[in-house]
Amino acid sequence: MPASQTSPPSPTTHLISVVLPCYNEEAVLARTHDRIARALHPVEGVRYEVIYVDDGSTDATWNLIRTFTRESPMVRAVRFSRNFGHQAACLGGLREARGDAVVVIDADLQDPPEIIPEMVARWRRGWHVVSARRTARHGETAFKNLSAFAFYRLLGRISDHPVAFDTGDFRLLDREVVDLLTGLADRELFLRGAVGWAGFPETTIEYQRDPRAAGESKYTLPKMLALSRSAFLTSGSVLPLRLPLWTGTASLAASLVTVLTRRGRAGALPLALFGLESLAVAALGEYLHAVLRQVQGRPAYVISERMRSTIPGAVLASVEEVA
């Protein structure tokens, strides 16, 4: 990245918010909290707040978070009424954050919180987005590694805006970027795609992703497919909309070739055309489904409880919808 994006550090004390989406992380959350606390060591001109977002956990995750809020004045937390998904939890954390910059990091310790101070240092030099790029993914299956590699390359190929390869949601966002993202009307925000669409100055920090410290991955195959669908539908590409045109052209060409050459089994062509037409209709159906969810106007999540730490400690509980 060009050095021209940097600027002198400001003498003003900045607040950095660290957002941790959580879903059934009781096995690892105490270790996560300890590493976060040790990683966010005091730096001149910087102070931190930590925001836990419980995405409808069914284990002891919320009880642990309640303990953290009572023990540390810099911890706040919100609890969703049910599991709304990782992207909704990230969005909820961004909306809760008060910082001049916000770091989003998963709670499973695959992403090292120790590089957060370096992210903050680069932000103070003038970068609006500091992304963590994975150079290796330890402890993950060959299928997961291959599918992730292919996902980012394919998304980058069809997208109408830049896509950062091999980066998840572990990144720092300037307040200007956060305000833009939280103000979007998207009901299903694909965070990393929206960051690329916004086009703010971005730099990356490379790291090797660790295996999960405990527990199981919450990104099951159905959730990975759902995230991929959301990514491709919101990538800004017109490719899916052009599939019916290409399918029709290919079908007509195939029919013409069959007529001219008089080759092929009798039932092969109708079956092939039926398959192509089905794929085209499926692509249109996905877009119509996405439009339906958008115009329904439902919130991305519902908060059932909110907690913040005071001296000696207080709990604020509410039930509210967040658009």
Tab-separated table of C-alpha atoms in Angstrom:
chain	number	residue	atom	x	y	z
A	1	MET	CA	0.000	0.000	0.000
A	2	PRO	CA	1.241	3.544	-0.731
A	3	ALA	CA	2.812	5.397	2.166
A	4	SER	CA	0.865	8.500	1.202
A	5	GLN	CA	-2.162	7.195	3.138
A	6	THR	CA	-0.420	7.834	6.452
A	7	SER	CA	-0.715	10.944	8.597
A	8	PRO	CA	0.766	12.110	11.925
A	9	PRO	CA	-0.813	10.589	15.048
A	10	SER	CA	-3.358	12.728	16.830
A	11	PRO	CA	-2.641	13.760	20.447
A	12	THR	CA	-6.325	13.206	21.264
A	13	THR	CA	-7.280	10.193	23.387
A	14	HIS	CA	-9.210	7.750	21.209
A	15	LEU	CA	-11.747	5.127	22.245
A	16	ILE	CA	-11.401	1.766	20.490
A	17	SER	CA	-14.363	-0.629	20.606
A	18	VAL	CA	-13.699	-4.373	20.345
A	19	VAL	CA	-16.777	-6.368	19.278
A	20	LEU	CA	-16.969	-10.133	19.905
A	21	PRO	CA	-19.909	-12.060	18.390
A	22	CYS	CA	-20.560	-15.188	20.508
A	23	TYR	CA	-22.656	-18.291	19.989
A	24	ASN	CA	-22.319	-21.217	22.426
A	25	GLU	CA	-18.723	-20.382	23.351
A	26	GLU	CA	-18.742	-21.369	27.040
A	27	ALA	CA	-15.803	-23.774	26.539
A	28	VAL	CA	-13.447	-21.038	25.358
A	29	LEU	CA	-14.895	-17.696	26.429
A	30	ALA	CA	-12.993	-17.356	29.713
A	31	ARG	CA	-9.696	-17.823	27.855
A	32	THR	CA	-10.847	-15.405	25.174
A	33	HIS	CA	-11.670	-12.742	27.750
A	34	ASP	CA	-8.294	-13.214	29.450
A	35	ARG	CA	-6.361	-12.894	26.179
A	36	ILE	CA	-8.394	-9.865	25.133
A	37	ALA	CA	-7.690	-8.178	28.468
A	38	ARG	CA	-3.948	-8.881	28.194
A	39	ALA	CA	-3.770	-7.856	24.531
A	40	LEU	CA	-5.426	-4.485	25.051
A	41	HIS	CA	-2.603	-3.118	27.112
A	42	PRO	CA	-2.656	0.632	27.764
A	43	VAL	CA	-1.254	2.767	24.979
A	44	GLU	CA	-0.781	6.506	25.198
A	45	GLY	CA	-3.786	8.218	23.657
A	46	VAL	CA	-5.880	5.014	23.411
A	47	ARG	CA	-8.490	3.448	25.668
A	48	TYR	CA	-10.701	0.439	24.991
A	49	GLU	CA	-14.205	-0.885	25.476
A	50	VAL	CA	-15.165	-4.537	24.885
A	51	ILE	CA	-18.638	-5.434	23.593
A	52	TYR	CA	-19.876	-9.015	23.707
A	53	VAL	CA	-22.829	-9.911	21.473
A	54	ASP	CA	-24.536	-13.145	22.528
A	55	ASP	CA	-26.233	-14.443	19.384
A	56	GLY	CA	-28.878	-16.510	21.182
A	57	SER	CA	-26.542	-18.983	22.919
A	58	THR	CA	-28.157	-21.975	24.603
A	59	ASP	CA	-25.241	-22.799	26.923
A	60	ALA	CA	-23.591	-20.795	29.729
A	61	THR	CA	-22.153	-18.145	27.396
A	62	TRP	CA	-24.435	-15.358	28.664
A	63	ASN	CA	-23.727	-16.189	32.306
A	64	LEU	CA	-20.003	-15.844	31.635
A	65	ILE	CA	-20.554	-12.543	29.864
A	66	ARG	CA	-22.591	-11.254	32.803
A	67	THR	CA	-19.620	-12.069	35.041
A	68	PHE	CA	-17.254	-10.165	32.746
A	69	THR	CA	-19.457	-7.059	32.836
A	70	ARG	CA	-19.512	-7.080	36.636
A	71	GLU	CA	-15.757	-7.511	36.927
A	72	SER	CA	-14.544	-5.036	34.322
A	73	PRO	CA	-15.701	-1.442	33.780
A	74	MET	CA	-14.749	-1.558	30.110
A	75	VAL	CA	-17.096	-4.468	29.213
A	76	ARG	CA	-20.612	-4.096	27.807
A	77	ALA	CA	-22.894	-6.745	26.342
A	78	VAL	CA	-26.104	-7.375	24.450
A	79	ARG	CA	-28.076	-10.584	24.125
A	80	PHE	CA	-30.229	-11.504	21.128
A	81	SER	CA	-33.613	-13.116	21.675
A	82	ARG	CA	-32.526	-16.038	19.465
A	83	ASN	CA	-29.780	-17.030	17.054
A	84	PHE	CA	-29.896	-14.528	14.171
A	85	GLY	CA	-26.530	-15.464	12.653
A	86	HIS	CA	-22.943	-14.258	12.702
A	87	GLN	CA	-23.409	-11.322	10.338
A	88	ALA	CA	-26.357	-10.014	12.363
A	89	ALA	CA	-24.229	-10.283	15.513
A	90	CYS	CA	-21.431	-8.310	13.865
A	91	LEU	CA	-23.902	-5.632	12.781
A	92	GLY	CA	-25.403	-5.490	16.268
A	93	GLY	CA	-21.959	-4.999	17.786
A	94	LEU	CA	-21.117	-2.209	15.345
A	95	ARG	CA	-24.320	-0.411	16.299
A	96	GLU	CA	-23.554	-0.736	20.007
A	97	ALA	CA	-19.945	0.449	19.643
A	98	ARG	CA	-19.125	4.011	20.676
A	99	GLY	CA	-15.472	4.019	19.674
A	100	ASP	CA	-13.611	6.198	17.206
A	101	ALA	CA	-12.671	2.881	15.603
A	102	VAL	CA	-14.158	-0.599	15.979
A	103	VAL	CA	-12.451	-3.996	15.827
A	104	VAL	CA	-14.585	-7.069	15.070
A	105	ILE	CA	-13.096	-10.402	16.175
A	106	ASP	CA	-14.609	-13.845	16.731
A	107	ALA	CA	-14.626	-15.293	20.241
A	108	ASP	CA	-13.142	-18.714	19.387
A	109	LEU	CA	-9.459	-17.588	19.532
A	110	GLN	CA	-8.740	-18.619	15.948
A	111	ASP	CA	-7.970	-14.956	15.315
A	112	PRO	CA	-5.240	-13.611	17.628
A	113	PRO	CA	-6.303	-10.573	19.691
A	114	GLU	CA	-2.598	-9.770	20.152
A	115	ILE	CA	-2.498	-8.040	16.751
A	116	ILE	CA	-5.227	-5.553	17.698
A	117	PRO	CA	-2.671	-2.979	18.964
A	118	GLU	CA	-0.927	-3.111	15.569
A	119	MET	CA	-4.298	-2.572	13.875
A	120	VAL	CA	-4.854	0.467	16.076
A	121	ALA	CA	-1.360	1.771	15.285
A	122	ARG	CA	-2.054	1.612	11.552
A	123	TRP	CA	-5.440	3.278	12.024
A	124	ARG	CA	-3.751	6.116	13.906
A	125	ARG	CA	-1.477	6.532	10.885
A	126	GLY	CA	-4.526	7.287	8.751
A	127	TRP	CA	-5.986	3.992	7.464
A	128	HIS	CA	-9.771	3.710	7.544
A	129	VAL	CA	-9.835	-0.097	7.282
A	130	VAL	CA	-7.228	-2.500	8.659
A	131	SER	CA	-7.985	-6.090	7.664
A	132	ALA	CA	-6.359	-9.267	8.953
A	133	ARG	CA	-5.372	-11.551	6.070
A	134	ARG	CA	-4.969	-15.278	6.728
A	135	THR	CA	-1.825	-16.802	5.247
A	136	ALA	CA	-2.656	-20.220	6.740
A	137	ARG	CA	-5.706	-21.840	8.347
A	138	HIS	CA	-4.478	-24.394	10.877
A	139	GLY	CA	-6.808	-27.054	12.224
A	140	GLU	CA	-9.291	-26.833	9.347
A	141	THR	CA	-10.176	-29.539	6.853
A	142	ALA	CA	-8.873	-29.612	3.301
A	143	PHE	CA	-12.444	-29.046	2.099
A	144	LYS	CA	-12.811	-25.914	4.254
A	145	ASN	CA	-9.484	-24.519	3.029
A	146	LEU	CA	-10.225	-25.276	-0.618
A	147	SER	CA	-13.785	-23.942	-0.479
A	148	ALA	CA	-12.629	-20.721	1.225
A	149	PHE	CA	-9.904	-20.226	-1.384
A	150	ALA	CA	-12.371	-20.769	-4.237
A	151	PHE	CA	-15.067	-18.614	-2.601
A	152	TYR	CA	-12.958	-15.455	-2.434
A	153	ARG	CA	-11.527	-15.889	-5.945
A	154	LEU	CA	-14.930	-16.491	-7.503
A	155	LEU	CA	-16.485	-13.604	-5.583
A	156	GLY	CA	-13.649	-11.348	-6.693
A	157	ARG	CA	-14.126	-12.438	-10.301
A	158	ILE	CA	-17.831	-11.597	-10.515
A	159	SER	CA	-18.020	-8.682	-8.085
A	160	ASP	CA	-18.327	-5.126	-9.362
A	161	HIS	CA	-16.157	-3.796	-6.524
A	162	PRO	CA	-12.817	-4.851	-4.962
A	163	VAL	CA	-12.831	-7.938	-2.732
A	164	ALA	CA	-10.049	-8.545	-0.193
A	165	PHE	CA	-8.851	-12.136	-0.571
A	166	ASP	CA	-8.530	-14.479	2.438
A	167	THR	CA	-9.987	-12.015	4.934
A	168	GLY	CA	-12.944	-12.651	7.195
A	169	ASP	CA	-14.642	-10.215	9.525
A	170	PHE	CA	-11.543	-9.733	11.723
A	171	ARG	CA	-10.744	-6.116	10.933
A	172	LEU	CA	-10.630	-2.587	12.288
A	173	LEU	CA	-13.065	-0.008	10.937
A	174	ASP	CA	-12.851	3.748	11.349
A	175	ARG	CA	-15.909	5.466	12.825
A	176	GLU	CA	-16.722	6.943	9.408
A	177	VAL	CA	-16.864	3.427	7.936
A	178	VAL	CA	-18.931	2.113	10.864
A	179	ASP	CA	-21.471	4.919	10.527
A	180	LEU	CA	-21.802	4.184	6.809
A	181	LEU	CA	-22.274	0.430	7.301
A	182	THR	CA	-24.778	0.750	10.139
A	183	GLY	CA	-26.750	3.293	8.157
A	184	LEU	CA	-27.248	1.026	5.136
A	185	ALA	CA	-30.748	-0.245	4.460
A	186	ASP	CA	-29.566	-3.817	3.812
A	187	ARG	CA	-31.555	-6.272	5.930
A	188	GLU	CA	-28.939	-9.005	5.472
A	189	LEU	CA	-25.609	-7.218	5.539
A	190	PHE	CA	-22.603	-9.138	4.197
A	191	LEU	CA	-20.052	-7.190	6.199
A	192	ARG	CA	-16.824	-7.958	4.358
A	193	GLY	CA	-18.517	-7.320	1.000
A	194	ALA	CA	-19.973	-4.009	2.193
A	195	VAL	CA	-16.540	-2.877	3.389
A	196	GLY	CA	-15.079	-3.552	-0.058
A	197	TRP	CA	-17.993	-1.767	-1.717
A	198	ALA	CA	-17.454	1.347	0.416
A	199	GLY	CA	-13.937	1.748	-0.969
A	200	PHE	CA	-12.216	3.414	1.996
A	201	PRO	CA	-8.380	3.267	2.199
A	202	GLU	CA	-7.499	-0.244	3.389
A	203	THR	CA	-4.355	-2.021	4.512
A	204	THR	CA	-3.823	-5.590	5.710
A	205	ILE	CA	-1.929	-7.416	8.432
A	206	GLU	CA	-0.975	-11.013	7.663
A	207	TYR	CA	-1.317	-13.760	10.262
A	208	GLN	CA	-1.723	-17.525	10.543
A	209	ARG	CA	-5.124	-18.591	11.796
A	210	ASP	CA	-4.985	-20.945	14.787
A	211	PRO	CA	-7.192	-23.985	15.402
A	212	ARG	CA	-10.191	-23.473	17.673
A	213	ALA	CA	-9.084	-23.390	21.299
A	214	ALA	CA	-12.169	-25.384	22.323
A	215	GLY	CA	-15.640	-26.283	21.149
A	216	GLU	CA	-16.856	-26.793	17.607
A	217	SER	CA	-17.113	-24.518	14.600
A	218	LYS	CA	-20.478	-22.778	14.398
A	219	TYR	CA	-20.122	-22.372	10.632
A	220	THR	CA	-21.743	-25.624	9.558
A	221	LEU	CA	-22.066	-26.435	5.852
A	222	PRO	CA	-25.636	-25.016	5.652
A	223	LYS	CA	-24.454	-21.770	7.288
A	224	MET	CA	-21.472	-21.569	4.933
A	225	LEU	CA	-23.809	-22.007	1.964
A	226	ALA	CA	-26.151	-19.340	3.354
A	227	LEU	CA	-23.239	-16.922	3.761
A	228	SER	CA	-22.085	-17.664	0.210
A	229	ARG	CA	-25.579	-17.043	-1.140
A	230	SER	CA	-25.756	-13.727	0.693
A	231	ALA	CA	-22.300	-12.765	-0.561
A	232	PHE	CA	-23.024	-13.457	-4.211
A	233	LEU	CA	-26.477	-11.848	-4.151
A	234	THR	CA	-25.093	-8.652	-2.573
A	235	SER	CA	-21.812	-8.531	-4.511
A	236	GLY	CA	-23.214	-6.036	-6.993
A	237	SER	CA	-22.681	-8.408	-9.912
A	238	VAL	CA	-25.235	-8.724	-12.709
A	239	LEU	CA	-23.916	-12.173	-13.617
A	240	PRO	CA	-26.796	-14.152	-12.049
A	241	LEU	CA	-29.338	-11.946	-13.817
A	242	ARG	CA	-27.700	-12.685	-17.169
A	243	LEU	CA	-27.787	-16.454	-16.701
A	244	PRO	CA	-31.226	-16.826	-18.344
A	245	LEU	CA	-29.981	-14.967	-21.445
A	246	TRP	CA	-26.898	-17.148	-21.728
A	247	THR	CA	-28.914	-20.281	-21.019
A	248	GLY	CA	-31.411	-19.441	-23.726
A	249	THR	CA	-28.650	-18.699	-26.233
A	250	ALA	CA	-26.861	-21.943	-25.411
A	251	SER	CA	-30.100	-23.920	-25.688
A	252	LEU	CA	-30.885	-22.460	-29.101
A	253	ALA	CA	-27.341	-23.148	-30.285
A	254	ALA	CA	-27.523	-26.737	-29.038
A	255	SER	CA	-30.858	-27.241	-30.776
A	256	LEU	CA	-29.435	-25.876	-34.038
A	257	VAL	CA	-26.389	-28.137	-33.856
A	258	THR	CA	-28.601	-31.155	-33.184
A	259	VAL	CA	-30.804	-30.372	-36.156
A	260	LEU	CA	-27.843	-29.842	-38.498
A	261	THR	CA	-25.825	-32.885	-37.423
A	262	ARG	CA	-28.728	-35.192	-36.527
A	263	ARG	CA	-26.623	-36.716	-33.785
A	264	GLY	CA	-27.336	-37.598	-30.153
A	265	ARG	CA	-29.851	-39.728	-28.432
A	266	ALA	CA	-33.433	-38.635	-28.637
A	267	GLY	CA	-33.942	-37.959	-24.939
A	268	ALA	CA	-30.610	-36.270	-24.192
A	269	LEU	CA	-31.401	-32.831	-25.522
A	270	PRO	CA	-34.724	-32.332	-23.717
A	271	LEU	CA	-33.151	-33.365	-20.426
A	272	ALA	CA	-30.212	-31.006	-20.891
A	273	LEU	CA	-32.489	-28.095	-21.733
A	274	PHE	CA	-34.663	-28.828	-18.733
A	275	GLY	CA	-31.622	-28.741	-16.447
A	276	LEU	CA	-30.403	-25.441	-17.843
A	277	GLU	CA	-33.818	-23.868	-17.553
A	278	SER	CA	-34.091	-25.060	-13.968
A	279	LEU	CA	-30.781	-23.407	-13.047
A	280	ALA	CA	-31.877	-20.139	-14.640
A	281	VAL	CA	-35.187	-20.153	-12.777
A	282	ALA	CA	-33.360	-20.966	-9.521
A	283	ALA	CA	-31.111	-17.911	-9.942
A	284	LEU	CA	-34.132	-15.672	-10.487
A	285	GLY	CA	-35.861	-17.270	-7.526
A	286	GLU	CA	-32.939	-16.405	-5.233
A	287	TYR	CA	-33.137	-12.769	-6.271
A	288	LEU	CA	-36.888	-12.665	-5.729
A	289	HIS	CA	-36.430	-14.213	-2.287
A	290	ALA	CA	-33.791	-11.605	-1.422
A	291	VAL	CA	-36.136	-8.814	-2.576
A	292	LEU	CA	-38.914	-10.267	-0.413
A	293	ARG	CA	-36.727	-10.251	2.691
A	294	GLN	CA	-35.648	-6.698	1.944
A	295	VAL	CA	-39.135	-5.257	1.495
A	296	GLN	CA	-40.539	-7.069	4.539
A	297	GLY	CA	-38.800	-4.437	6.644
A	298	ARG	CA	-38.026	-6.740	9.550
A	299	PRO	CA	-35.073	-5.927	11.806
A	300	ALA	CA	-31.840	-7.867	11.354
A	301	TYR	CA	-32.014	-8.958	15.008
A	302	VAL	CA	-33.884	-8.439	18.280
A	303	ILE	CA	-32.116	-7.532	21.538
A	304	SER	CA	-33.630	-9.142	24.626
A	305	GLU	CA	-31.142	-7.873	27.208
A	306	ARG	CA	-28.429	-5.260	27.459
A	307	MET	CA	-25.761	-5.043	30.149
A	308	ARG	CA	-23.082	-2.551	31.033
A	309	SER	CA	-20.581	-2.381	33.821
A	310	THR	CA	-20.616	0.485	36.279
A	311	ILE	CA	-19.295	0.932	39.787
A	312	PRO	CA	-20.273	-1.252	41.556
A	313	GLY	CA	-22.236	-2.640	38.579
A	314	ALA	CA	-25.676	-2.364	37.043
A	315	VAL	CA	-27.811	-4.331	34.645
A	316	LEU	CA	-30.041	-2.651	32.097
A	317	ALA	CA	-32.579	-4.989	30.594
A	318	SER	CA	-34.906	-4.244	27.711
A	319	VAL	CA	-36.675	-5.882	24.818
A	320	GLU	CA	-36.396	-3.894	21.654
A	321	GLU	CA	-36.102	-4.274	17.930
A	322	VAL	CA	-33.162	-2.906	16.012
A	323	ALA	CA	-33.682	-2.228	12.300
